[in-house]
Each structure stands twice: as structure tokens, then as C-alpha cells.
Amino acid sequence: MLNKSLGQKLAAVGLSGLLAIFAAACGAGKKAPDGGQAIKIGVNAEMTGPVSSFGMSSANAMKLAAKQINSSGGALGRQLQLVFADNKSEPAEAAAAATKLIAQDKVAAVLGPLISSTTLACTKIAQDRKIPLLTPSATNPAVTVQNGKTLEYVFRSCFIDDFMGGLMADFAQNSLKAKTAALFIDSASDLSKSTAGIFEAFFVKNGGKIVSKEAYLAKDTDFKATLTKIKAVNPDVIFVPGNYQEAGMIVKQARELDLLQPIVGVDAWDSPKLFDIGGAAALNNTYYPGHYSPDDTRPEVQKFVKEYKEEYGVVPDTQAVLGYDSVFVLVDAIKRAGSDDPEKIRGALAATKGLRTVSGVITLDDSHNPIKGAVINENKEGKVTFRERVDPNP
């Protein structure tokens, strides 16, 4: 999701150059003003590979956060030193990067990785080494809870996949005034099924009725027979918890059948290709959740957008916001711990409560997942627009 022109500029600089820039900008090797050593924080990021845009965007925002914190006196009177390691967007490389940051660089905590597959490769290392790991954007529930138990040293500052089901049910009922809903699920996706289950539970709990449950398989292309069934029961809203490829085709074919109800989805709809597939007109009156919108008028959002644009010349994307917030979540814990001792940081992270960040006010629950709101994006006339903020209704 990194701005293309910025990505090209970063690519031109080269990874080694970037790492050097990051190190220089983030206080590498410097001592704090009081003579104490800087607090070393590892960053295990997808700097190259298939999702390198995530890593570059997040790293830029982390660098900005560290710069701002250091210019304000640092944490505990000491400067922050971000130590970057490229995991190449691969689980094995992510595990190697985590080991290096912990064993060789002796960091107090690790931010990242950013995606679920690479983060899952690092959770055992964090547990075994007893070093806190905070991922800014890995949404798989198994990142923090495995075999029914919360991992002591693993945390995240983004909402999880299942959260989106409750969020969109709340939005459908309270903002769209829907009383009935149809579910159209990717039956090959555990995420789609799980999210739909949460949507149904919330929707029914709050007085709604599910009038249709239908399924498709990823890579299907003809949905009209099933959509005709849904049209027959005339739901107030249709929930499609799939990715942008099938969602775009479903919306397009629904409109061709004069199925004009609001259609709501999940964050996997977030792709410029959605409009190419579904068409701008068909996608009117469709909605999906996100972590952030630059059009959100909250002061903390507008302040961050301004400062990021001044630093990099582009509007920050979602990964930038989540990376930026993760630094402040960790530093808040370090300050409350009164120490950079990993065990004390772990305890303070677990007690995070009411922390105001750009993406929302964060309180970590017993599963080390944040309880916080999200934004609802509305597709309107070929553009993604900010509709509103929605907070969870547990």
C-alpha cells in the first residue's frame, strides 16, 4: 500500500542505504543526554520481498515516531535506537531476523513482523527468549493465542480478523438501519467463515435476523444463481467477508440483477483493483472496515498526516499508521515499566489501557489484542471515502 512514487524512490536508494539512513536517523550508536545508553528496540520488517511496501511504509513511520520521541527527551531520559532487520517477507528469514535482533543486537523488545505468516514464525522465539514481541499489523488470532493459551511475550496493536465481523454487524444495524441480513461466504476460507459467524452472532444478539446463508469458492466467477436466491428473500444488507477479487465480481453481478441493497465486506476489499473488477457505479453503497482514514477529522489523525507528509511528501497509508502507533504503544509500556528490562516491559504491555493513538484508543485484552475502534470506508463514485468511526459493541 506504499505510495508508488515513494516506493520507487526507496528502491533506488537500495536496502543497505536505507538501513544506514534508518540507523543514523534513529540514534544508532548514540548515548542519551544523561550519558546512559540508548534503549534498543528491534524492528523485524518485510523490507524486501512480496510485501516490501508494507515494510518500507511501516519502517518510515517508526523512524518518524522515534525521531519525535527522541526530540522530546526520549523514554526514561534515554534515546531510542531502532535496530532494523529485513525478513524478506519470508517466515524462515523472519525467524532468523528475530534471533539476530535478540541474541546479537540485545534489543529490549521487538516490533514486527508485520504480516501473520512471518509473525507466527517468530512467536516461539519470543517466548523462548522471553523478549516482548509487538506486531503492528498481523491479524491472525493465532499470533497471540495458541492452543487456547495467551502467549506471554507476544502482543499486537491492530484489531484481529474476527473483530471485523462484530464491527460490520454493528455498522449495518446502527448506521444502515438493517434489520435483516444475508451472508455470502467463501466456504474455502476459515477467515471468511469465522468472520461471518461473528457477524451473525452480533447481528442476532442485537435483534437482527439472518434471512439467507450462501457460499462460494475462491476463484468462482459466476455468482448470479446464488445472488438470485438472495434477491428472493430481500435482505436489508448483504455481508460478503471475502477478498477484493470475488467481492468485486459479486457486487457487479448483484447490481446487474437489480440487487441494490448495501453490501458490506472486510478489510480484504482494500485494493485499487476492486474498482477495476466491480466498476465504480456498481460499488456505490458498499462499505468495508479499515484501521485508519486520512480523511478522519480527529486532531491526532490530522496531526499525523501533516507531519508524515512534511517528512516524506506523501499521505501515510494504513501500514504507516499502524507502524507509528506500535512505537508509541511500546514506549508507553517502557515508561510505565520504568525500565528497559524485557520482563518489566512485558508486564507493562499486558496492562496497556486507554492509550490514545492515531488509529484509536487502545486497551489490550487478556489475549493481548487491542480493544479499539475502526473506520468504515465507503466506496463512492469510484473513490474510497471516509464514512465514520465505529467502536466495538461487545
XYZ file of C-alpha atoms in Angstrom:
394
model
C 0.000 0.000 0.000
C 3.037 2.254 -0.168
C 2.706 5.193 -2.481
C 4.181 4.032 -5.758
C 6.423 7.021 -6.402
C 7.837 6.827 -2.892
C 8.387 3.111 -3.303
C 10.337 3.745 -6.483
C 12.490 6.336 -4.741
C 13.177 3.980 -1.861
C 14.030 1.172 -4.234
C 16.501 3.468 -5.950
C 18.281 4.157 -2.687
C 18.702 0.457 -2.024
C 18.174 -1.604 1.084
C 21.641 -1.190 2.540
C 21.437 2.544 2.125
C 18.038 2.650 3.732
C 19.133 0.648 6.713
C 22.046 3.012 7.175
C 19.720 6.002 6.927
C 17.327 4.482 9.437
C 20.147 3.693 11.828
C 21.589 7.186 11.592
C 18.218 8.838 11.974
C 17.183 6.739 14.940
C 20.095 7.311 17.235
C 22.158 4.227 16.396
C 25.279 4.109 18.492
C 24.446 7.292 20.353
C 24.336 7.775 24.056
C 21.488 9.509 25.834
C 21.987 13.082 27.047
C 22.442 11.812 30.608
C 25.226 9.506 29.449
C 23.111 6.349 29.579
C 22.974 4.006 26.658
C 20.099 4.282 24.232
C 17.171 1.882 24.583
C 17.492 -0.605 21.744
C 14.288 -1.707 20.022
C 14.417 -4.270 17.249
C 12.336 -3.860 14.092
C 11.746 -7.131 12.226
C 10.177 -5.887 8.981
C 9.343 -7.005 5.465
C 11.802 -4.599 3.810
C 12.154 -6.695 0.642
C 10.102 -9.456 -0.962
C 6.438 -9.651 -1.991
C 5.076 -7.312 0.705
C 8.039 -4.961 0.910
C 5.746 -1.958 0.513
C 4.297 -2.838 3.927
C 7.757 -2.943 5.484
C 9.019 0.248 3.929
C 5.932 2.213 4.846
C 5.871 0.909 8.402
C 9.605 1.494 8.861
C 9.316 5.084 7.686
C 6.580 5.757 10.216
C 8.521 4.047 13.015
C 11.511 6.211 12.167
C 9.328 9.315 12.381
C 7.917 8.195 15.734
C 11.396 7.562 17.155
C 12.590 10.935 15.873
C 9.696 12.718 17.571
C 10.098 10.816 20.830
C 13.862 11.428 20.904
C 13.427 15.138 20.185
C 11.082 15.296 23.184
C 13.601 13.754 25.541
C 13.268 10.075 24.680
C 11.979 7.491 27.161
C 13.184 7.402 30.763
C 15.607 10.173 29.794
C 17.272 7.926 27.213
C 17.205 7.985 23.430
C 15.514 5.248 21.417
C 17.619 3.267 18.985
C 15.697 1.337 16.349
C 17.649 -1.647 15.019
C 16.229 -2.820 11.673
C 16.356 -6.352 10.267
C 14.949 -7.324 6.887
C 12.914 -10.549 6.946
C 12.453 -10.573 3.151
C 8.718 -11.284 3.625
C 9.562 -14.938 4.359
C 8.833 -16.864 7.588
C 12.264 -18.516 7.793
C 14.012 -15.184 7.286
C 11.741 -13.592 9.875
C 12.752 -16.211 12.413
C 16.428 -15.587 11.618
C 15.929 -11.833 11.954
C 14.222 -12.229 15.324
C 17.036 -14.417 16.597
C 19.659 -11.922 15.425
C 17.911 -8.951 16.998
C 17.548 -10.716 20.313
C 20.797 -12.691 20.561
C 23.239 -10.432 18.724
C 21.811 -6.929 18.969
C 20.472 -7.424 22.509
C 17.287 -5.448 21.946
C 14.848 -4.901 24.802
C 11.803 -5.687 22.640
C 10.926 -6.355 19.008
C 8.413 -4.550 16.785
C 7.152 -6.761 13.968
C 6.960 -8.715 11.802
C 4.023 -7.138 10.010
C 2.093 -9.999 8.407
C 0.715 -13.099 10.075
C 2.846 -15.766 8.375
C 6.149 -14.133 9.285
C 4.960 -13.194 12.769
C 3.826 -16.744 13.514
C 7.361 -17.893 12.661
C 8.711 -15.689 15.468
C 6.320 -16.264 18.353
C 8.174 -19.287 19.759
C 11.454 -17.382 19.627
C 9.968 -14.514 21.628
C 8.510 -16.960 24.113
C 11.698 -18.993 24.499
C 13.931 -15.911 24.748
C 11.452 -14.043 26.977
C 11.607 -10.899 24.843
C 8.372 -8.954 24.151
C 7.243 -9.017 20.511
C 4.668 -6.448 19.393
C 3.325 -6.776 15.861
C 1.753 -3.656 14.365
C -0.429 -5.412 11.796
C -0.540 -9.239 11.953
C -4.267 -10.041 12.324
C -4.365 -13.849 12.626
C -5.825 -14.748 16.070
C -3.150 -17.467 16.465
C -0.437 -14.831 16.683
C -1.218 -14.182 20.346
C -3.281 -17.226 21.375
C -2.144 -20.777 20.675
C -3.666 -23.999 21.998
C -6.122 -21.949 23.994
C -3.431 -20.026 25.883
C -2.301 -16.426 25.519
C 1.387 -16.171 24.655
C 3.017 -14.232 27.485
C 5.505 -12.317 25.358
C 3.507 -11.694 22.157
C 1.244 -8.673 21.612
C -0.363 -6.763 18.782
C -1.670 -3.226 18.297
C -4.104 -3.906 15.411
C -7.554 -5.479 15.549
C -7.904 -9.166 14.705
C -9.785 -10.831 11.856
C -12.794 -11.843 13.943
C -13.247 -8.296 15.220
C -14.375 -7.183 11.781
C -17.482 -9.396 11.948
C -18.828 -7.673 15.039
C -17.786 -4.277 13.759
C -19.661 -4.620 10.482
C -22.745 -6.076 12.179
C -22.786 -3.040 14.453
C -22.407 -0.710 11.474
C -25.156 -2.480 9.480
C -27.660 -2.207 12.296
C -26.877 1.216 13.731
C -25.779 3.174 10.674
C -27.531 1.392 7.798
C -30.596 0.559 9.960
C -30.628 -3.018 8.666
C -32.977 -5.469 10.377
C -32.307 -8.441 8.104
C -29.078 -9.662 6.531
C -27.804 -12.234 4.057
C -24.367 -13.844 4.414
C -22.398 -14.759 1.282
C -19.307 -16.665 2.447
C -16.146 -18.073 0.875
C -16.541 -21.654 2.100
C -12.864 -22.432 1.470
C -11.695 -19.686 3.806
C -11.597 -20.205 7.559
C -11.328 -16.455 7.941
C -14.470 -15.843 5.888
C -16.446 -18.446 7.827
C -15.192 -17.235 11.189
C -15.896 -13.583 10.418
C -19.386 -14.421 9.160
C -20.062 -16.368 12.344
C -19.123 -13.372 14.468
C -21.254 -11.085 12.268
C -24.246 -13.385 12.709
C -23.809 -13.652 16.480
C -23.667 -9.863 16.918
C -26.458 -9.170 14.437
C -28.869 -11.650 16.057
C -27.866 -10.650 19.594
C -28.889 -7.086 18.805
C -32.284 -8.004 17.381
C -31.468 -8.658 13.723
C -32.396 -11.690 11.618
C -30.227 -13.636 9.187
C -32.520 -14.499 6.258
C -30.020 -16.237 3.979
C -26.668 -18.021 4.201
C -24.979 -18.806 0.911
C -21.461 -19.852 -0.051
C -18.974 -19.671 -2.905
C -15.431 -20.846 -3.517
C -12.447 -18.598 -4.172
C -11.810 -18.282 -7.922
C -15.512 -18.747 -8.727
C -16.587 -16.250 -11.375
C -20.355 -16.715 -11.809
C -22.407 -15.818 -8.748
C -25.742 -14.965 -10.355
C -27.590 -18.158 -9.444
C -26.822 -17.668 -5.764
C -27.459 -13.951 -5.898
C -30.887 -14.686 -7.390
C -31.658 -16.764 -4.277
C -30.556 -13.893 -2.059
C -32.675 -11.443 -4.034
C -35.738 -13.615 -3.400
C -35.517 -13.061 0.398
C -34.864 -9.312 0.009
C -32.379 -8.694 2.865
C -31.684 -5.186 4.108
C -27.926 -5.769 3.799
C -25.564 -8.391 2.342
C -22.318 -9.315 4.119
C -19.502 -10.606 1.876
C -16.417 -11.424 4.004
C -14.114 -12.310 1.123
C -11.238 -10.740 -0.754
C -11.496 -7.999 -3.333
C -11.399 -10.295 -6.363
C -14.569 -12.251 -5.656
C -16.191 -9.321 -3.829
C -15.805 -7.102 -6.884
C -17.467 -9.677 -9.124
C -20.229 -10.358 -6.594
C -21.087 -6.672 -6.316
C -21.053 -6.201 -10.087
C -23.310 -9.190 -10.727
C -25.632 -8.234 -7.854
C -26.214 -4.809 -9.381
C -26.852 -6.420 -12.791
C -29.673 -8.338 -11.083
C -31.046 -5.098 -9.599
C -29.931 -6.229 -6.152
C -29.323 -2.699 -4.924
C -29.072 -3.209 -1.154
C -25.974 -2.073 0.775
C -23.199 -4.663 0.574
C -20.608 -4.709 3.356
C -17.275 -6.501 3.483
C -13.952 -6.816 5.287
C -10.552 -5.161 5.024
C -9.548 -7.639 2.297
C -11.619 -5.462 -0.025
C -8.986 -2.758 0.325
C -7.407 -2.773 -3.137
C -7.445 -0.333 -6.076
C -8.308 -3.360 -8.228
C -11.713 -3.581 -6.553
C -12.972 -0.755 -8.785
C -11.449 -2.349 -11.874
C -13.312 -5.577 -11.168
C -16.615 -4.295 -9.835
C -16.932 -0.964 -11.598
C -17.359 2.404 -9.923
C -21.138 2.664 -10.300
C -21.824 -0.857 -9.017
C -19.656 -0.272 -5.945
C -21.697 2.688 -4.756
C -23.445 1.822 -1.478
C -20.752 -0.665 -0.427
C -18.659 -0.465 2.732
C -15.698 -2.134 4.440
C -13.670 -1.534 7.627
C -10.197 -0.103 7.954
C -7.693 0.834 10.643
C -7.482 4.460 9.581
C -8.551 7.081 7.064
C -6.597 10.254 6.241
C -9.978 11.987 5.966
C -10.812 11.243 9.609
C -11.089 14.700 11.201
C -9.848 13.700 14.668
C -6.957 16.023 15.654
C -4.484 13.201 16.242
C -5.131 11.852 12.739
C -4.756 15.205 11.028
C -1.587 15.994 13.036
C -0.006 12.699 11.977
C -0.996 13.130 8.321
C 0.537 16.634 8.301
C 3.787 15.537 9.958
C 4.167 12.459 7.771
C 3.574 14.487 4.610
C 6.167 17.032 5.750
C 8.677 14.218 6.329
C 8.037 12.100 3.234
C 5.891 14.142 0.872
C 3.062 11.608 0.661
C -0.130 10.797 2.544
C 0.529 7.965 5.029
C -1.143 4.648 4.325
C -2.566 2.145 6.796
C 0.739 0.364 7.365
C 2.376 3.682 8.217
C -0.232 4.442 10.849
C -0.011 1.005 12.417
C 3.786 1.140 12.484
C 3.748 4.613 14.016
C 1.254 3.583 16.698
C 3.224 0.475 17.610
C 6.251 2.571 18.639
C 4.105 4.657 20.966
C 2.434 1.575 22.446
C 5.846 0.097 23.245
C 7.309 3.347 24.576
C 4.244 3.859 26.760
C 4.945 0.431 28.278
C 8.642 1.216 28.774
C 7.755 4.440 30.579
C 5.221 2.720 32.843
C 7.679 -0.105 33.486
C 10.283 2.461 34.476
C 12.888 0.233 32.875
C 14.006 -1.347 29.605
C 14.113 -4.754 31.298
C 12.201 -7.082 28.926
C 10.280 -8.777 31.718
C 9.083 -5.448 33.108
C 8.166 -4.237 29.610
C 6.147 -7.432 29.095
C 4.156 -6.802 32.240
C 3.514 -3.165 31.325
C 2.428 -4.066 27.787
C -0.127 -6.512 29.175
C -1.531 -3.694 31.320
C -1.891 -1.198 28.445
C -5.103 0.724 28.967
C -6.711 3.795 27.403
C -3.677 4.772 25.314
C -4.650 7.354 22.694
C -3.054 6.644 19.309
C -3.687 7.730 15.731
C -5.708 4.604 14.954
C -7.752 4.789 18.154
C -7.706 4.481 21.937
C -6.005 1.187 22.769
C -6.644 -1.140 25.686
C -5.120 -4.618 25.443
C -7.394 -7.502 26.471
C -6.429 -10.785 28.142
C -5.489 -12.213 24.740
C -3.078 -9.298 24.132
C -5.351 -7.934 21.382
C -6.365 -4.268 21.324
C -9.893 -3.185 22.054
C -10.298 -0.141 19.851
C -12.488 1.316 17.177
C -12.033 1.350 13.445
C -13.129 3.376 10.473
C -15.754 2.495 7.909
C -14.787 3.183 4.309
C -17.489 3.880 1.740
C -16.963 3.331 -1.972
C -18.468 6.327 -3.690
C -18.214 7.302 -7.362
C -15.025 5.328 -7.863
C -13.283 6.559 -4.737
C -12.771 5.244 -1.218
C -14.193 7.793 1.196
C -14.322 8.050 4.969
C -17.815 7.269 6.266
C -17.489 7.187 10.033
C -15.773 5.696 13.037
C -17.344 2.689 14.722
C -16.396 1.344 18.134
C -16.913 -2.293 19.108
C -20.095 -3.306 20.883
C -19.039 -6.387 22.893
